[in-house]
Short mmCIF file of C-alpha atoms in Angstrom, two decimals:
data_model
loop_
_atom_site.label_atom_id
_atom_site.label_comp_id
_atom_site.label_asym_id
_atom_site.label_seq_id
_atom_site.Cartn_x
_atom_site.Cartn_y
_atom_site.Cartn_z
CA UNK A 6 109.33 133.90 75.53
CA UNK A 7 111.01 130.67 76.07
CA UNK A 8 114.83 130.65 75.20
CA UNK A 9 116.98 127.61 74.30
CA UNK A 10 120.19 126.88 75.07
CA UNK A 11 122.38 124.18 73.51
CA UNK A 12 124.15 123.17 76.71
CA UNK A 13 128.24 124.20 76.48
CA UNK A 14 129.54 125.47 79.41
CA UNK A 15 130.76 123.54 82.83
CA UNK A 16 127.77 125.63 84.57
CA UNK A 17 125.11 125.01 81.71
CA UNK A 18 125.99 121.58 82.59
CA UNK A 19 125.69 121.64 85.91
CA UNK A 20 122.25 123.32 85.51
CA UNK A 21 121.33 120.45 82.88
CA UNK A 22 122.06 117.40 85.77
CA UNK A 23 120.54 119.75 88.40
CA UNK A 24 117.32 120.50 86.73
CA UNK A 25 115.20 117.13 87.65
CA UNK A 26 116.67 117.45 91.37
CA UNK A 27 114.72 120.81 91.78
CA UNK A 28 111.59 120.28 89.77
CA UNK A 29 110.94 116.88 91.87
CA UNK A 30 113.01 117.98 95.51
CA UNK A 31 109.72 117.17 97.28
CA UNK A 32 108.44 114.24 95.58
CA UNK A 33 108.75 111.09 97.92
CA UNK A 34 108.20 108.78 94.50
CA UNK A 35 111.33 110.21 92.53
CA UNK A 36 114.68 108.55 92.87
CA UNK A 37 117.81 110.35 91.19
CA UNK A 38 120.47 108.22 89.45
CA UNK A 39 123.77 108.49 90.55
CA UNK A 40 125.24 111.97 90.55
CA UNK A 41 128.88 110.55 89.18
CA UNK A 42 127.64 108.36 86.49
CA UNK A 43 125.19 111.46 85.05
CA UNK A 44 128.21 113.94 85.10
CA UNK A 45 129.80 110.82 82.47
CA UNK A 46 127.82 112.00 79.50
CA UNK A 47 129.33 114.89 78.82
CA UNK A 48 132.92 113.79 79.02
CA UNK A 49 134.65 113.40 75.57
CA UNK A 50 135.45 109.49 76.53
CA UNK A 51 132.27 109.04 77.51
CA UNK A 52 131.61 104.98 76.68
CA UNK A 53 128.62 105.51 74.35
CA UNK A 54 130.48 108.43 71.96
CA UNK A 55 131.89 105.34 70.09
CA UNK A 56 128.64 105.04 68.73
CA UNK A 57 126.72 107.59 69.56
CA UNK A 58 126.40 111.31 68.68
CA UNK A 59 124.29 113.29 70.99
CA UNK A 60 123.16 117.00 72.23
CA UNK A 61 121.81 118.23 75.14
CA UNK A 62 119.60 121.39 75.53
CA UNK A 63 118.42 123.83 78.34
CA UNK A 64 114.92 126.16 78.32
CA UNK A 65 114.87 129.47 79.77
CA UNK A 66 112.09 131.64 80.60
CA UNK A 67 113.14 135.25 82.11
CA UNK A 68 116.07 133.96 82.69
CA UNK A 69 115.20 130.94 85.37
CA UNK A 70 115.62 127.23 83.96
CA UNK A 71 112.71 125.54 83.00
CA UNK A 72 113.26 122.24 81.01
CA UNK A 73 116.35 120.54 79.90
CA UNK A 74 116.05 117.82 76.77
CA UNK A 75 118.79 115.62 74.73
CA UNK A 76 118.85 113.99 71.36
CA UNK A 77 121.22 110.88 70.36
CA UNK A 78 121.89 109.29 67.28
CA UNK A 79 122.40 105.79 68.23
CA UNK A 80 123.75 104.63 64.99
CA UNK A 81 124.47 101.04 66.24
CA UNK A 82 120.66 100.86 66.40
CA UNK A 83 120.13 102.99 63.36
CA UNK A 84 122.62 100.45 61.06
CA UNK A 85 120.75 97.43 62.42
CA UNK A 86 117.68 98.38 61.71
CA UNK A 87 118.06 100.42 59.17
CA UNK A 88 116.79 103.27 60.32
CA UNK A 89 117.21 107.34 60.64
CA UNK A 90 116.02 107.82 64.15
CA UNK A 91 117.08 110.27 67.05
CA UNK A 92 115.96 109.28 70.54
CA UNK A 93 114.92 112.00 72.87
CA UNK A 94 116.00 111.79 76.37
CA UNK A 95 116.42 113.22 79.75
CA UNK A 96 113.24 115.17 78.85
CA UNK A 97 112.19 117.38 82.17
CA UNK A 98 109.56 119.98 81.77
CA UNK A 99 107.43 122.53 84.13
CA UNK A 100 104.06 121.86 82.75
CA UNK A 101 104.21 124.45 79.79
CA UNK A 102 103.68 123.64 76.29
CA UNK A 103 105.53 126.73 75.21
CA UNK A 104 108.13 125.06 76.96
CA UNK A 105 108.62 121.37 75.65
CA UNK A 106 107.23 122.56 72.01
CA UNK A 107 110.59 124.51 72.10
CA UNK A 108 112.77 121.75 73.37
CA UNK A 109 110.91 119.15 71.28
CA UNK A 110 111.51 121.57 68.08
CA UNK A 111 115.31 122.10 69.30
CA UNK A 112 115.82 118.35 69.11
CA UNK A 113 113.97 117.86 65.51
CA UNK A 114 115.49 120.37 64.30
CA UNK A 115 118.94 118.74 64.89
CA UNK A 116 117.36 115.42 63.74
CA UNK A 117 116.57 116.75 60.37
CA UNK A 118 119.70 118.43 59.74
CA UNK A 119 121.60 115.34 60.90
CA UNK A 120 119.44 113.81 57.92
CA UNK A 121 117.13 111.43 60.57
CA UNK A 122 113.59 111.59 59.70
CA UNK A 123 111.84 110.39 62.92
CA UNK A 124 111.94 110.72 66.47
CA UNK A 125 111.40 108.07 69.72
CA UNK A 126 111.74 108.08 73.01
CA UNK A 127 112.58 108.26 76.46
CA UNK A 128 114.86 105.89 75.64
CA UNK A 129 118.55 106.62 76.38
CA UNK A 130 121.79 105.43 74.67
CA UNK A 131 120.88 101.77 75.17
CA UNK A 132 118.80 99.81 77.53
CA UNK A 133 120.93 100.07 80.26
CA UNK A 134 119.83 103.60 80.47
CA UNK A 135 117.06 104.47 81.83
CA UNK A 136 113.91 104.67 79.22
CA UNK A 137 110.47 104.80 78.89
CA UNK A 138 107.58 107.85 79.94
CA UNK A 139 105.90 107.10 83.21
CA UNK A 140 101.78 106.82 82.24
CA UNK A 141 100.52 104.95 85.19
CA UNK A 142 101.66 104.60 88.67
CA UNK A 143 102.28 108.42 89.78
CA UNK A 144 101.94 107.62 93.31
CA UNK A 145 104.62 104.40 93.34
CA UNK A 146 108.17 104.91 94.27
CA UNK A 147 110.42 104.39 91.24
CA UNK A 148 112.81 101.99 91.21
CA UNK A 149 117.11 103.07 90.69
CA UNK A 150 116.95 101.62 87.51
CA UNK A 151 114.05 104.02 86.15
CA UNK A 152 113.20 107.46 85.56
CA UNK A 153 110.09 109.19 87.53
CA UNK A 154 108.53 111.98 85.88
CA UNK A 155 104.89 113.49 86.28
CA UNK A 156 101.55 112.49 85.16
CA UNK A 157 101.73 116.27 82.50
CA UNK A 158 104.78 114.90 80.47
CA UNK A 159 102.25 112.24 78.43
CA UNK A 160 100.25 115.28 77.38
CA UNK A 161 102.83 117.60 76.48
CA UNK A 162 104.56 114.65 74.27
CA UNK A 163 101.00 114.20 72.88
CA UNK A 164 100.32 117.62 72.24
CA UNK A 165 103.58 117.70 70.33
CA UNK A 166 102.11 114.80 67.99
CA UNK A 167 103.79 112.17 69.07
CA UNK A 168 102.18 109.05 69.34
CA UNK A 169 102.31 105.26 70.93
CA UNK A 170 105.24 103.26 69.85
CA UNK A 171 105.13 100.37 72.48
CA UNK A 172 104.11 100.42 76.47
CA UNK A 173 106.15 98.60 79.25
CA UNK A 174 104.25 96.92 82.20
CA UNK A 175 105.77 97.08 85.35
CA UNK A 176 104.79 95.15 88.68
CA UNK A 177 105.64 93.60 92.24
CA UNK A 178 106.07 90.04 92.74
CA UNK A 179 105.18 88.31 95.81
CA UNK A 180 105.31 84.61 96.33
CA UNK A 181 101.97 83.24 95.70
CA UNK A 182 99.45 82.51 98.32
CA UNK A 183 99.58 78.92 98.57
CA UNK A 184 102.85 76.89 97.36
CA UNK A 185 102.22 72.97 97.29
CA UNK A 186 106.38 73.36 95.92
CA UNK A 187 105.11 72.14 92.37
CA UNK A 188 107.69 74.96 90.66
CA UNK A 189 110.35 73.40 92.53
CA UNK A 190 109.59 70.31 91.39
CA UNK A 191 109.09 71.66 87.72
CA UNK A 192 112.39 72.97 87.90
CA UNK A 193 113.83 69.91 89.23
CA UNK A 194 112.26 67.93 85.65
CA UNK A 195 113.38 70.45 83.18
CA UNK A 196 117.67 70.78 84.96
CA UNK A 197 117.00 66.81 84.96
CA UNK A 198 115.52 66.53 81.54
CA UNK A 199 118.09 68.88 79.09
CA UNK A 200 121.08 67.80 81.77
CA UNK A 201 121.60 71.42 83.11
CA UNK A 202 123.03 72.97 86.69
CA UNK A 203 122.89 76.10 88.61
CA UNK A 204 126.51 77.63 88.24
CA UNK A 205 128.39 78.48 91.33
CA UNK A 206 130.93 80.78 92.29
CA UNK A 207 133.10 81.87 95.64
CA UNK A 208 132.38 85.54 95.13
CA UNK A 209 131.72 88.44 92.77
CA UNK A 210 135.29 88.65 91.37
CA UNK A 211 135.38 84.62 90.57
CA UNK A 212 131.46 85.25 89.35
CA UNK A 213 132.65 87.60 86.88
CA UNK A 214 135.60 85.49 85.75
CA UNK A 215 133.93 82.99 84.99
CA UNK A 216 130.64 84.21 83.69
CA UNK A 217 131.10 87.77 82.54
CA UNK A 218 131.90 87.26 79.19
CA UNK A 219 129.26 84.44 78.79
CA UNK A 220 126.46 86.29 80.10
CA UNK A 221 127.01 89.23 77.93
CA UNK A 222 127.14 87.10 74.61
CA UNK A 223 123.63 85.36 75.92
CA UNK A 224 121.98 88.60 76.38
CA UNK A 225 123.09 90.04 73.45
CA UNK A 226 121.35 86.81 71.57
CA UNK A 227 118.68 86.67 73.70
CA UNK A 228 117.55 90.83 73.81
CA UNK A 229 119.25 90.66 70.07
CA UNK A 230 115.22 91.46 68.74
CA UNK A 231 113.79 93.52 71.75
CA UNK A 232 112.66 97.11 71.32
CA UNK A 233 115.55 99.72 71.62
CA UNK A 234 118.28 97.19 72.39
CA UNK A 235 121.85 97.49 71.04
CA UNK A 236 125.01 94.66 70.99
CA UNK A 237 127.50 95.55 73.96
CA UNK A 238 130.36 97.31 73.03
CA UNK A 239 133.86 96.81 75.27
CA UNK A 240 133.19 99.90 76.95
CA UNK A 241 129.45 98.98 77.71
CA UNK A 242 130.84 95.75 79.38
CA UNK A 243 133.59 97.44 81.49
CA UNK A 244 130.96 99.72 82.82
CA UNK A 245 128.48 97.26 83.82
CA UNK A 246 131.38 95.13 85.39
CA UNK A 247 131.92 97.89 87.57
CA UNK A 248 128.37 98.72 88.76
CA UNK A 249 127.79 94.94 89.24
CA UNK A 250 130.59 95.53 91.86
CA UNK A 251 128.94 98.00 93.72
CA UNK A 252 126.02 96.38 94.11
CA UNK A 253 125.72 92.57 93.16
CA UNK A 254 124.85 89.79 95.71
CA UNK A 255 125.69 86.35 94.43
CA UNK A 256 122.67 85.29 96.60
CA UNK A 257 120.76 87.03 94.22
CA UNK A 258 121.94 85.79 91.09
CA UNK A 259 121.17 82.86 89.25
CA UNK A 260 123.09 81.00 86.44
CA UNK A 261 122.70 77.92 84.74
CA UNK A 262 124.91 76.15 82.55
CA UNK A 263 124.71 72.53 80.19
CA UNK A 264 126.98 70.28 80.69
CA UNK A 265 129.30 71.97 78.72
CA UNK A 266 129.54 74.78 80.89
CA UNK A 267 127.95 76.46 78.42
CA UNK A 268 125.63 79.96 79.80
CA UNK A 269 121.85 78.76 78.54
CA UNK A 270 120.36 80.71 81.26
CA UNK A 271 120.90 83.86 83.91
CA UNK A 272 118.44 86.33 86.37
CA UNK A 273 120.21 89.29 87.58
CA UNK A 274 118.46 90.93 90.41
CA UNK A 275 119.70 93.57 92.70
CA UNK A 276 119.24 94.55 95.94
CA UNK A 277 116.87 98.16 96.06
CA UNK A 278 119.12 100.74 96.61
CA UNK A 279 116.19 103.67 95.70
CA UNK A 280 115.30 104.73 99.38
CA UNK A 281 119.50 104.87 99.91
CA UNK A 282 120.25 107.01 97.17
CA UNK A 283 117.11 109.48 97.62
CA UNK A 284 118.55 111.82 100.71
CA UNK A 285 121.83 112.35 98.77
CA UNK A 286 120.41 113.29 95.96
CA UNK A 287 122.35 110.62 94.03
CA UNK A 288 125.31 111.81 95.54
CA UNK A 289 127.92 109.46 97.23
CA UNK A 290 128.17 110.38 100.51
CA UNK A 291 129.27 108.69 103.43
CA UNK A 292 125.93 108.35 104.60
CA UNK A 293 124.59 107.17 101.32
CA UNK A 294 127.17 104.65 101.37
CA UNK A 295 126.30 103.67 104.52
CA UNK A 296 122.69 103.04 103.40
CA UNK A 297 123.53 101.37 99.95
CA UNK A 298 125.57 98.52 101.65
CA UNK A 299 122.78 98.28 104.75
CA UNK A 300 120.51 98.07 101.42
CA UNK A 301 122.96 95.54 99.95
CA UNK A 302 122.71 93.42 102.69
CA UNK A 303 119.43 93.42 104.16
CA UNK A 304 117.50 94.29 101.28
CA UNK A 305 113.56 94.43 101.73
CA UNK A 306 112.82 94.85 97.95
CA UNK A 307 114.92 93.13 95.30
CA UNK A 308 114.66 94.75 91.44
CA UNK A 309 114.42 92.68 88.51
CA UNK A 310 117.61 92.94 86.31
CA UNK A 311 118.51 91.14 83.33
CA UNK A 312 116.59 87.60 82.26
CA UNK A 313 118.61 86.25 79.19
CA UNK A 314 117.47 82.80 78.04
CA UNK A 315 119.54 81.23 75.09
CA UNK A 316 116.68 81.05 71.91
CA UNK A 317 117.51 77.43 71.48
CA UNK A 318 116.14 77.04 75.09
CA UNK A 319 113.69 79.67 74.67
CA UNK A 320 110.60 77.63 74.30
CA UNK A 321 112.00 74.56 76.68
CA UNK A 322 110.65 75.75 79.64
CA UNK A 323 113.85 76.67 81.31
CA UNK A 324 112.23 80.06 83.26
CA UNK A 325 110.91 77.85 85.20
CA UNK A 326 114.16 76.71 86.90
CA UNK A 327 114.46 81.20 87.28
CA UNK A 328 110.80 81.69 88.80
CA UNK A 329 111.96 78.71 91.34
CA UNK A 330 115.26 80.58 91.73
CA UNK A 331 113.59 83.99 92.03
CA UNK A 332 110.80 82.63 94.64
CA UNK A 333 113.52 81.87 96.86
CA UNK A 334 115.03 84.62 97.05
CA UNK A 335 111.48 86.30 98.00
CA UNK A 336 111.39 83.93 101.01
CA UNK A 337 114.38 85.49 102.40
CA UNK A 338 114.06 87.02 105.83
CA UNK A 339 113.26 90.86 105.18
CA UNK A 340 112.52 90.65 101.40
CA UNK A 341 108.94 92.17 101.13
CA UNK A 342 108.81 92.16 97.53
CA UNK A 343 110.67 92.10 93.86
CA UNK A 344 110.37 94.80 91.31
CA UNK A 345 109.92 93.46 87.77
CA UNK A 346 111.09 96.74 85.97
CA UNK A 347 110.13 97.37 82.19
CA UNK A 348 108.62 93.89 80.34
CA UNK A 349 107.29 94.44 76.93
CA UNK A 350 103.64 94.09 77.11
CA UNK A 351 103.32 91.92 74.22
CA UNK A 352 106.47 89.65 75.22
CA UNK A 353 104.12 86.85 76.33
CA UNK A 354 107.34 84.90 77.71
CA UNK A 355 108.17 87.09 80.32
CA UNK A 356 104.56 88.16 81.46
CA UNK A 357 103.15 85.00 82.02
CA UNK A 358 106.32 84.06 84.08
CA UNK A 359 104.57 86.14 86.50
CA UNK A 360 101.09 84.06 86.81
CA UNK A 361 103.06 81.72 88.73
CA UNK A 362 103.48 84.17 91.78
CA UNK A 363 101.13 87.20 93.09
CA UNK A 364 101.99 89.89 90.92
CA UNK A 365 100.23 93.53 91.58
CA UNK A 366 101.05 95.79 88.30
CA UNK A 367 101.56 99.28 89.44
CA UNK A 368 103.11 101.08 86.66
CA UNK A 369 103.39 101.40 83.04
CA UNK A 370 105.80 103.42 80.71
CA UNK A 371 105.99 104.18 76.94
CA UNK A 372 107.78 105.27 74.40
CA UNK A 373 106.64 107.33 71.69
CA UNK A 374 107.71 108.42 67.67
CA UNK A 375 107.12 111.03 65.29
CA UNK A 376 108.22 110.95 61.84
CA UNK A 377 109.10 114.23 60.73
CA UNK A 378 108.90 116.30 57.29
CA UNK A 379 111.69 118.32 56.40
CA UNK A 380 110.63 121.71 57.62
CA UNK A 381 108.26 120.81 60.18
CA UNK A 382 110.39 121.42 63.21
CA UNK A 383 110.72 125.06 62.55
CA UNK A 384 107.58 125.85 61.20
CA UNK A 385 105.85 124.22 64.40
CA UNK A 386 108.72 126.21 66.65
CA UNK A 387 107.99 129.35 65.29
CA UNK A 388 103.97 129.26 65.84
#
C-alpha cells in the first residue's frame, strides 16, 4: 500500500530535497543541484510564488520514502498561451508503478480541482529550471544545469498514459577536424557587413552594468516562442544576476552590439562545475568551493548557456560570429569539450550551428502531456 503525503512539515521537507540524493548516492552520472537554491522553493518569498502556485508530494511504502513529485501552475505560461496546464516536476521514483501511479494521480488530482485540464512535464517553474526526462544517454555524466534520472522513469510516465510532447537533443562540441579559419573569416563579413562589434567589459560587475538589462530583454524576444519559456520577472533577473556571479567568466561570454550599442546578439557559457558539486552533494562546503573556483578557472568542459539572437537578425547569419566565438574558447588550454544542453530538435537554427564543429550527440530528454477528464485521476488512483 503506497501512502501519499502532501509535503508540510520542516522534516517532510527535508525528506522531499533528500530523496534523489539517496536513490542515486552511487551513480557516478548524477549531479545534484545546489543544496541552498533547492531548500528556496519552499520559502513563502520564494521568486516564482509571484506567479506560480505549486505542491509538492512524498510516497510512502511501510513507512520508508519512496518517490517524491510536485505540480505548478505556471500561470504566466498558462495566460500566454491560453492554456490550463500543471507541470509535473521533481518527479523521483523506485521503479514501482504502484508508486508513480499514486504520485502521478496526487498531482492530477490537484490539477483538476485547480480547474487545469492537462498535464506536462519535467519541466520546472521556467526554463531556468531544470526540465526535461532523460531517454537516451544513461551512461553520460549530466551536466549542473540538468536533471539525471534512470532509464525506468520513461516507462512509468508511459504506463501512466502520458505521451510525447517534444524531445531535446543534447551533444558535445569539439572543434572540427580540420579548420582552414573560413568561420573566422565568415564572422569577420557578417560584423563588417550589418556594422556590428563584440562588446567588452573590465569585469563581471561592469558586464552586468552594462549588459544585464539588455540581455534579458533579447532573450525574452528571442526564447519569446520556445517550448515552456516564460518573460523574466524582477525576481527571476535578481536571481540569475547572482548565480552569474558565482560562476561567470567574461572569457566565456560573448556579446555583440550595432552601432548603437544596441544587444543583437549574446552566448552565455559556463565553466562545468558538475564533477565539483558531486562529493558535496550540492552542498557548499569549503571543499566544494574549493573545486567550483579550480573549475571556474581551469575548466576542462564548458556548458552551453543561453544563445539569444534578436529576430530581426535571426536569419542574417549572425551565429556565425557565436560559433567563431565559441570555437575559441574550445581552443583554450585544458578545455576538452562544450556541452550544448537542451536544443529543440526541430529548431533547425540552433542544430545546424553545430555542423560547423564535431558534434557527438549523447543524450536526449522529453517532455510529456496528458489531458485529463474530470474524474480520471481518482478513478485510475483507486484501481
Amino acid at each position: 500500500m503506497v501512502e501519499i503525503r502532501e509535503v508540510g512539515s520542516r522534516r517532510e521537507r527535508r525528506r522531499f530535497l533528500k530523496f534523489p540524493l539517496e536513490l542515486y548516492k552511487d551513480n557516478p552520472c548524477f549531479v545534484p543541484p545546489l543544496w541552498g537554491d533547492e531548500k528556496k522553493i519552499f520559502r513563502k518569498n520564494y521568486v516564482y510564488n509571484d506567479s506560480c502556485e505549486s505542491v509538492f508530494y512524498n510516497a510512502y511504502r511501510d513507512g520508508k520514502m519512496v518517490g517524491r513529485i510536485s505540480g505548478i501552475i505556471q500561470r504566466a505560461s498558462n495566460d500566454l498561451r491560453h492554456e490550463k496546464r500543471v507541470r509535473f516536476t521533481r518527479f523521483d521514483s523506485i521503479n514501482d508503478r504502484e508508486v508513480s501511479d499514486a504520485l502521478f494521480g496526487a498531482v492530477e488530482k490537484w490539477a483538476l480541482e485547480r480547474g487545469m485540464d492537462t498535464v506536462c512535464g519535467p519541466l520546472g517553474y521556467s526554463d531556468l529550471e531544470r526540465e526535461g526526462l532523460l531517454i537516451e544517454g544513461f551512461d553520460q555524466l549530466s551536466t549542473f544545469e540538468e536533471q539525471y534520472n534512470a532509464d525506468y522513469y520513461q516507462d512509468l510516465i508511459s504506463a501512466r498514459g502520458y505521451v510525447k510532447e517534444v524531445d531535446w537533443t543534447e551533444s558535445k562540441i569539439y572543434p572540427p577536424d580540420e579548420d582552414d579559419g573560413t568561420l573566422e573569416k565568415m564572422s569577420a563579413f557578417i560584423m563588417k557587413r550589418y556594422d556590428l562589434h563584440f562588446g567588452q567589459a573590465k569585469n563581471v560587475r561592469d558586464f552586468l552594468r552594462r549588459y544585464g538589462d539588455k540581455f534579458f530583454d533579447l532573450l525574452d524576444r528571442s526564447y519569446a516562442d520556445l517550448y515552456g519559456t516564460v518573460p523574466f520577472t524582477k525576481g527571476m533577473k535578481k536571481m540569475m544576476i547572482a548565480n552569474f556571479k558565482l560562476i561567470i567568466d567574461l572569457d566565456h561570454v560573448a556579446v555583440i552590439l550595432d552601432k548603437d550599442e544596441n544587444l543583437v546578439c549574446l552566448g552565455l557559457c559556463f565553466p562545468s562545475i558538475a564533477k565539483a558539486v558531486q562529493k558535496s552533494n550540492g552542498r557548499l562546503t569549503p571543499a566544494c568551493i574549493v573545486r567550483v573556483l579550480k573549475a571556474i578557472r581551469h575548466p576542462h568542459i564548458i556548458d552551453l548557456g543561453l544563445i539569444g539572437v534578436d529576430p530581426v537578425y535571426a536569419n542574417r547569419g549572425i551565429s556565425t560570429a557565436v560559433s567563431a566565438a565559441l570555437l575559441r574558447m574550445l581552443r583554450e588550454d585544458g578545455v576538452e569539450y562544450a556541452e550544448t544542453n537542451l536544443n529543440l530538435e526541430d529548431n533547425a537554427s540552433i542544430q545546424n550551428q553545430w555542423k560547423r564543429f564535431k558534434a557527438v550527440p549523447h543524450k536526449r530528454r522529453r517532455s510529456y502531456v496528458r489531458v485529463l477528464t474530470a474524474g480520471a485521476a481518482e478513478k485510475e488512483s483507486a484501481t
